[in-house]
Amino acid sequence: MEREKEILWVGSSYDDILKFPAEARKESGFQLGKVQAGLEPDDWKPFADAGSGTKEIRVHNATGIYRVLYVAKFEEAIYVLHCFQKKTEATAKHDKDIVNARYRAVVRGRKAKT
């Protein structure tokens, strides 16, 4: 059996997911566990604005709409780039900017290790 990928939390993403209501936090963790096991989350879409392989887990519940953006294409780990509550139909520029910056930081960090 293949070893599950490690989850690496970029920037404040771990602290941000801890701020989700319990139900949304639990569902987000379950969906990330599926990604660790090599499966697709139940509700997701690509988020190519940030970079190749970036995906968005979508969690809906009674308290709101939540997003977990991550990239799992790298062999060594799943990088969780940003976790936030979505308040509008479109993803806010501020949230896109955070994802873009953190994606670039992951890519730079990986290059520095080689």
Coordinates of N, CA and C in Angstrom, one line a residue:
M1 N 0.8 -1.2 0.0 CA 0.0 0.0 0.0 C 0.9 1.2 0.0
E2 N 0.5 2.2 -0.8 CA 1.2 3.5 -0.9 C 1.1 4.3 0.4
R3 N 2.2 5.0 0.7 CA 2.2 5.9 1.9 C 1.4 7.1 1.6
E4 N 0.6 7.6 2.5 CA -0.1 8.8 2.3 C 0.8 10.0 2.3
K5 N 0.5 10.9 1.5 CA 1.3 12.2 1.4 C 1.1 13.0 2.6
E6 N 2.2 13.6 3.0 CA 2.1 14.6 4.2 C 1.4 15.8 3.7
I7 N 0.7 16.4 4.7 CA 0.0 17.7 4.4 C 0.9 18.8 5.0
L8 N 1.3 19.8 4.2 CA 2.0 20.9 4.6 C 1.2 22.2 4.5
W9 N 1.1 22.9 5.6 CA 0.2 24.1 5.7 C 1.1 25.3 5.4
V10 N 0.7 26.0 4.4 CA 1.4 27.2 3.9 C 0.9 28.5 4.6
G11 N 1.7 29.3 5.0 CA 1.3 30.6 5.7 C 0.4 30.3 6.8
S12 N -0.8 31.0 6.9 CA -1.7 30.9 8.0 C -2.8 29.9 7.7
S13 N -2.7 29.1 6.7 CA -3.8 28.2 6.3 C -4.2 27.3 7.4
Y14 N -3.3 26.8 8.2 CA -3.8 25.9 9.3 C -4.6 26.7 10.4
D15 N -4.1 27.8 10.7 CA -4.8 28.7 11.7 C -6.2 29.1 11.1
D16 N -6.2 29.3 9.8 CA -7.4 29.7 9.2 C -8.5 28.6 9.2
I17 N -8.1 27.4 8.9 CA -9.0 26.3 8.9 C -9.5 26.0 10.3
L18 N -8.7 26.3 11.3 CA -9.2 26.1 12.7 C -10.3 27.1 13.1
K19 N -10.4 28.2 12.3 CA -11.5 29.2 12.6 C -12.8 28.8 12.0
F20 N -12.8 27.7 11.1 CA -14.0 27.3 10.5 C -14.9 26.7 11.6
P21 N -16.2 26.8 11.5 CA -17.1 26.1 12.4 C -16.8 24.6 12.4
A22 N -17.1 23.9 13.5 CA -16.7 22.5 13.7 C -17.2 21.6 12.6
E23 N -18.4 21.8 12.1 CA -18.9 20.9 11.0 C -18.1 21.1 9.7
A24 N -17.8 22.4 9.4 CA -17.0 22.7 8.1 C -15.6 22.3 8.3
R25 N -15.0 22.4 9.5 CA -13.6 22.0 9.7 C -13.5 20.5 9.6
K26 N -14.5 19.8 10.2 CA -14.5 18.3 10.1 C -14.6 17.8 8.6
E27 N -15.5 18.4 7.9 CA -15.7 18.0 6.5 C -14.5 18.4 5.7
S28 N -13.9 19.5 5.9 CA -12.6 19.9 5.2 C -11.5 18.9 5.5
G29 N -11.4 18.5 6.7 CA -10.4 17.5 7.1 C -10.6 16.1 6.5
F30 N -11.9 15.7 6.4 CA -12.2 14.5 5.7 C -11.9 14.5 4.3
Q31 N -12.2 15.6 3.6 CA -11.9 15.8 2.2 C -10.4 15.8 1.9
L32 N -9.6 16.4 2.8 CA -8.1 16.4 2.7 C -7.6 15.0 2.9
G33 N -8.2 14.3 3.8 CA -7.8 12.9 4.0 C -8.0 12.0 2.7
K34 N -9.1 12.3 2.0 CA -9.3 11.6 0.7 C -8.2 12.0 -0.3
V35 N -7.8 13.2 -0.3 CA -6.7 13.6 -1.2 C -5.4 12.9 -0.8
Q36 N -5.1 12.8 0.5 CA -4.0 12.1 1.0 C -4.0 10.7 0.6
A37 N -5.1 10.1 0.5 CA -5.2 8.6 0.1 C -5.2 8.5 -1.5
G38 N -5.0 9.6 -2.2 CA -5.0 9.6 -3.6 C -6.3 9.6 -4.3
L39 N -7.4 10.0 -3.6 CA -8.7 10.1 -4.1 C -9.1 11.6 -4.4
E40 N -10.1 11.8 -5.1 CA -10.6 13.1 -5.4 C -11.6 13.5 -4.2
P41 N -11.6 14.8 -3.8 CA -12.6 15.2 -2.9 C -14.0 15.1 -3.5
D42 N -15.1 15.1 -2.7 CA -16.4 15.0 -3.2 C -16.9 16.2 -4.0
D43 N -16.5 17.4 -3.6 CA -16.9 18.6 -4.3 C -15.7 19.5 -4.5
W44 N -15.2 19.6 -5.7 CA -14.0 20.3 -6.0 C -14.0 20.9 -7.4
K45 N -13.1 21.8 -7.6 CA -12.9 22.3 -9.0 C -11.5 22.8 -9.1
P46 N -10.9 22.8 -10.3 CA -9.6 23.3 -10.5 C -9.5 24.8 -10.2
F47 N -8.4 25.3 -9.8 CA -8.2 26.7 -9.5 C -6.9 27.1 -10.2
A48 N -7.0 27.1 -11.5 CA -5.8 27.3 -12.3 C -5.2 28.7 -12.3
D49 N -6.0 29.6 -11.7 CA -5.5 31.0 -11.6 C -4.2 31.1 -10.9
A50 N -4.0 30.2 -9.9 CA -2.8 30.3 -9.0 C -1.7 29.5 -9.7
G51 N -1.9 28.4 -10.3 CA -0.9 27.6 -10.9 C -1.3 26.2 -11.2
S52 N -0.6 25.6 -12.0 CA -1.0 24.2 -12.5 C -1.1 23.3 -11.3
G53 N -2.3 22.6 -11.3 CA -2.5 21.6 -10.3 C -3.2 22.1 -9.0
T54 N -3.5 23.4 -8.9 CA -4.1 23.9 -7.8 C -5.6 23.6 -7.9
K55 N -6.2 23.1 -6.7 CA -7.6 22.7 -6.7 C -8.2 23.4 -5.5
E56 N -9.6 23.4 -5.6 CA -10.4 24.1 -4.5 C -11.4 23.1 -4.0
I57 N -11.3 22.7 -2.7 CA -12.3 21.9 -2.1 C -13.5 22.8 -1.7
R58 N -14.7 22.5 -2.0 CA -15.9 23.3 -1.7 C -16.7 22.6 -0.6
V59 N -16.9 23.3 0.5 CA -17.6 22.8 1.6 C -18.8 23.8 1.8
H60 N -20.0 23.2 1.8 CA -21.2 24.0 2.0 C -21.9 23.5 3.2
N61 N -22.3 24.3 4.1 CA -23.2 23.9 5.2 C -24.0 25.1 5.7
A62 N -24.8 24.8 6.8 CA -25.8 25.8 7.2 C -25.1 27.2 7.6
T63 N -23.8 27.1 8.0 CA -23.2 28.4 8.4 C -22.5 29.1 7.3
G64 N -22.4 28.5 6.1 CA -21.8 29.3 5.0 C -21.1 28.4 4.0
I65 N -20.3 29.0 3.2 CA -19.5 28.3 2.2 C -18.1 28.5 2.5
Y66 N -17.3 27.4 2.5 CA -15.9 27.4 2.8 C -15.1 26.8 1.7
R67 N -13.8 27.3 1.6 CA -12.9 26.8 0.6 C -11.6 26.4 1.2
V68 N -11.0 25.3 0.7 CA -9.7 24.9 1.0 C -9.0 24.8 -0.3
L69 N -8.0 25.6 -0.6 CA -7.2 25.6 -1.8 C -5.9 24.9 -1.5
Y70 N -5.6 23.9 -2.4 CA -4.4 23.1 -2.2 C -3.8 22.7 -3.5
V71 N -2.5 22.2 -3.5 CA -1.9 21.6 -4.6 C -1.3 20.3 -4.2
A72 N -1.7 19.2 -4.9 CA -1.2 17.9 -4.6 C -0.4 17.2 -5.7
K73 N 0.0 18.0 -6.7 CA 0.7 17.4 -7.8 C 2.2 17.1 -7.5
F74 N 2.7 17.6 -6.4 CA 4.1 17.4 -6.1 C 4.2 16.1 -5.3
E75 N 5.2 15.3 -5.6 CA 5.4 14.0 -5.1 C 5.5 13.9 -3.5
E76 N 6.2 14.9 -3.0 CA 6.5 14.9 -1.5 C 5.4 15.2 -0.6
A77 N 4.4 16.0 -1.0 CA 3.4 16.5 -0.1 C 2.2 17.2 -0.8
I78 N 1.2 17.4 0.0 CA 0.0 18.2 -0.4 C 0.2 19.5 0.3
Y79 N 0.2 20.6 -0.4 CA 0.4 21.9 0.2 C -0.9 22.6 0.2
V80 N -1.4 22.9 1.4 CA -2.6 23.6 1.6 C -2.3 25.1 1.6
L81 N -2.8 25.8 0.6 CA -2.4 27.2 0.3 C -3.2 28.2 1.0
H82 N -4.5 27.9 1.2 CA -5.4 29.0 1.7 C -6.7 28.3 2.1
C83 N -7.3 28.7 3.3 CA -8.6 28.3 3.7 C -9.3 29.5 4.1
F84 N -10.6 29.6 3.6 CA -11.4 30.8 3.9 C -12.8 30.6 3.7
Q85 N -13.6 31.5 4.3 CA -15.1 31.4 4.1 C -15.4 32.3 2.9
K86 N -16.1 31.8 2.0 CA -16.5 32.5 0.8 C -17.7 33.3 1.0
K87 N -17.7 34.6 0.7 CA -18.8 35.5 1.0 C -19.5 36.0 -0.2
T88 N -18.9 35.8 -1.4 CA -19.5 36.3 -2.6 C -19.5 35.2 -3.7
E89 N -20.2 35.4 -4.8 CA -20.2 34.4 -5.8 C -18.8 34.1 -6.4
A90 N -18.1 35.2 -6.7 CA -16.7 35.1 -7.2 C -15.7 35.1 -6.1
T91 N -14.6 34.4 -6.3 CA -13.6 34.4 -5.3 C -13.0 35.8 -5.2
A92 N -12.8 36.4 -4.0 CA -12.4 37.8 -3.9 C -10.9 37.9 -4.3
K93 N -10.5 39.1 -4.9 CA -9.2 39.3 -5.3 C -8.2 39.1 -4.2
H94 N -8.5 39.5 -3.0 CA -7.6 39.3 -1.9 C -7.3 37.8 -1.7
D95 N -8.3 36.9 -1.8 CA -8.1 35.5 -1.6 C -7.3 34.9 -2.8
K96 N -7.5 35.4 -4.0 CA -6.7 35.0 -5.1 C -5.3 35.4 -5.0
D97 N -5.0 36.6 -4.5 CA -3.7 37.1 -4.3 C -2.9 36.2 -3.3
I98 N -3.6 35.8 -2.2 CA -3.0 35.0 -1.2 C -2.6 33.6 -1.8
V99 N -3.5 33.0 -2.5 CA -3.2 31.7 -3.2 C -2.1 31.8 -4.1
N100 N -2.1 32.9 -5.0 CA -1.0 33.0 -6.0 C 0.3 33.2 -5.3
A101 N 0.4 34.0 -4.3 CA 1.7 34.3 -3.6 C 2.2 33.0 -2.9
R102 N 1.3 32.3 -2.3 CA 1.7 31.0 -1.6 C 2.1 29.9 -2.5
Y103 N 1.4 29.9 -3.7 CA 1.8 28.9 -4.7 C 3.2 29.2 -5.2
R104 N 3.5 30.5 -5.5 CA 4.8 30.9 -6.0 C 5.9 30.5 -4.9
A105 N 5.5 30.8 -3.6 CA 6.5 30.5 -2.5 C 6.8 29.0 -2.4
V106 N 5.8 28.1 -2.6 CA 6.0 26.7 -2.6 C 6.9 26.3 -3.8
V107 N 6.7 26.8 -5.0 CA 7.5 26.5 -6.1 C 8.9 26.9 -5.9
R108 N 9.1 28.2 -5.4 CA 10.5 28.7 -5.1 C 11.2 27.8 -4.0
G109 N 10.4 27.4 -3.0 CA 11.0 26.6 -1.9 C 11.4 25.2 -2.4
R110 N 10.7 24.7 -3.3 CA 11.0 23.4 -3.9 C 12.2 23.5 -4.7
K111 N 12.4 24.5 -5.5 CA 13.5 24.7 -6.4 C 14.8 24.9 -5.6
A112 N 14.6 25.6 -4.4 CA 15.8 25.9 -3.6 C 16.3 24.6 -3.0
K113 N 15.5 23.6 -2.8 CA 15.9 22.3 -2.2 C 16.6 21.4 -3.2
T114 N 16.5 21.7 -4.5 CA 17.2 20.8 -5.5 C 18.5 21.4 -6.0

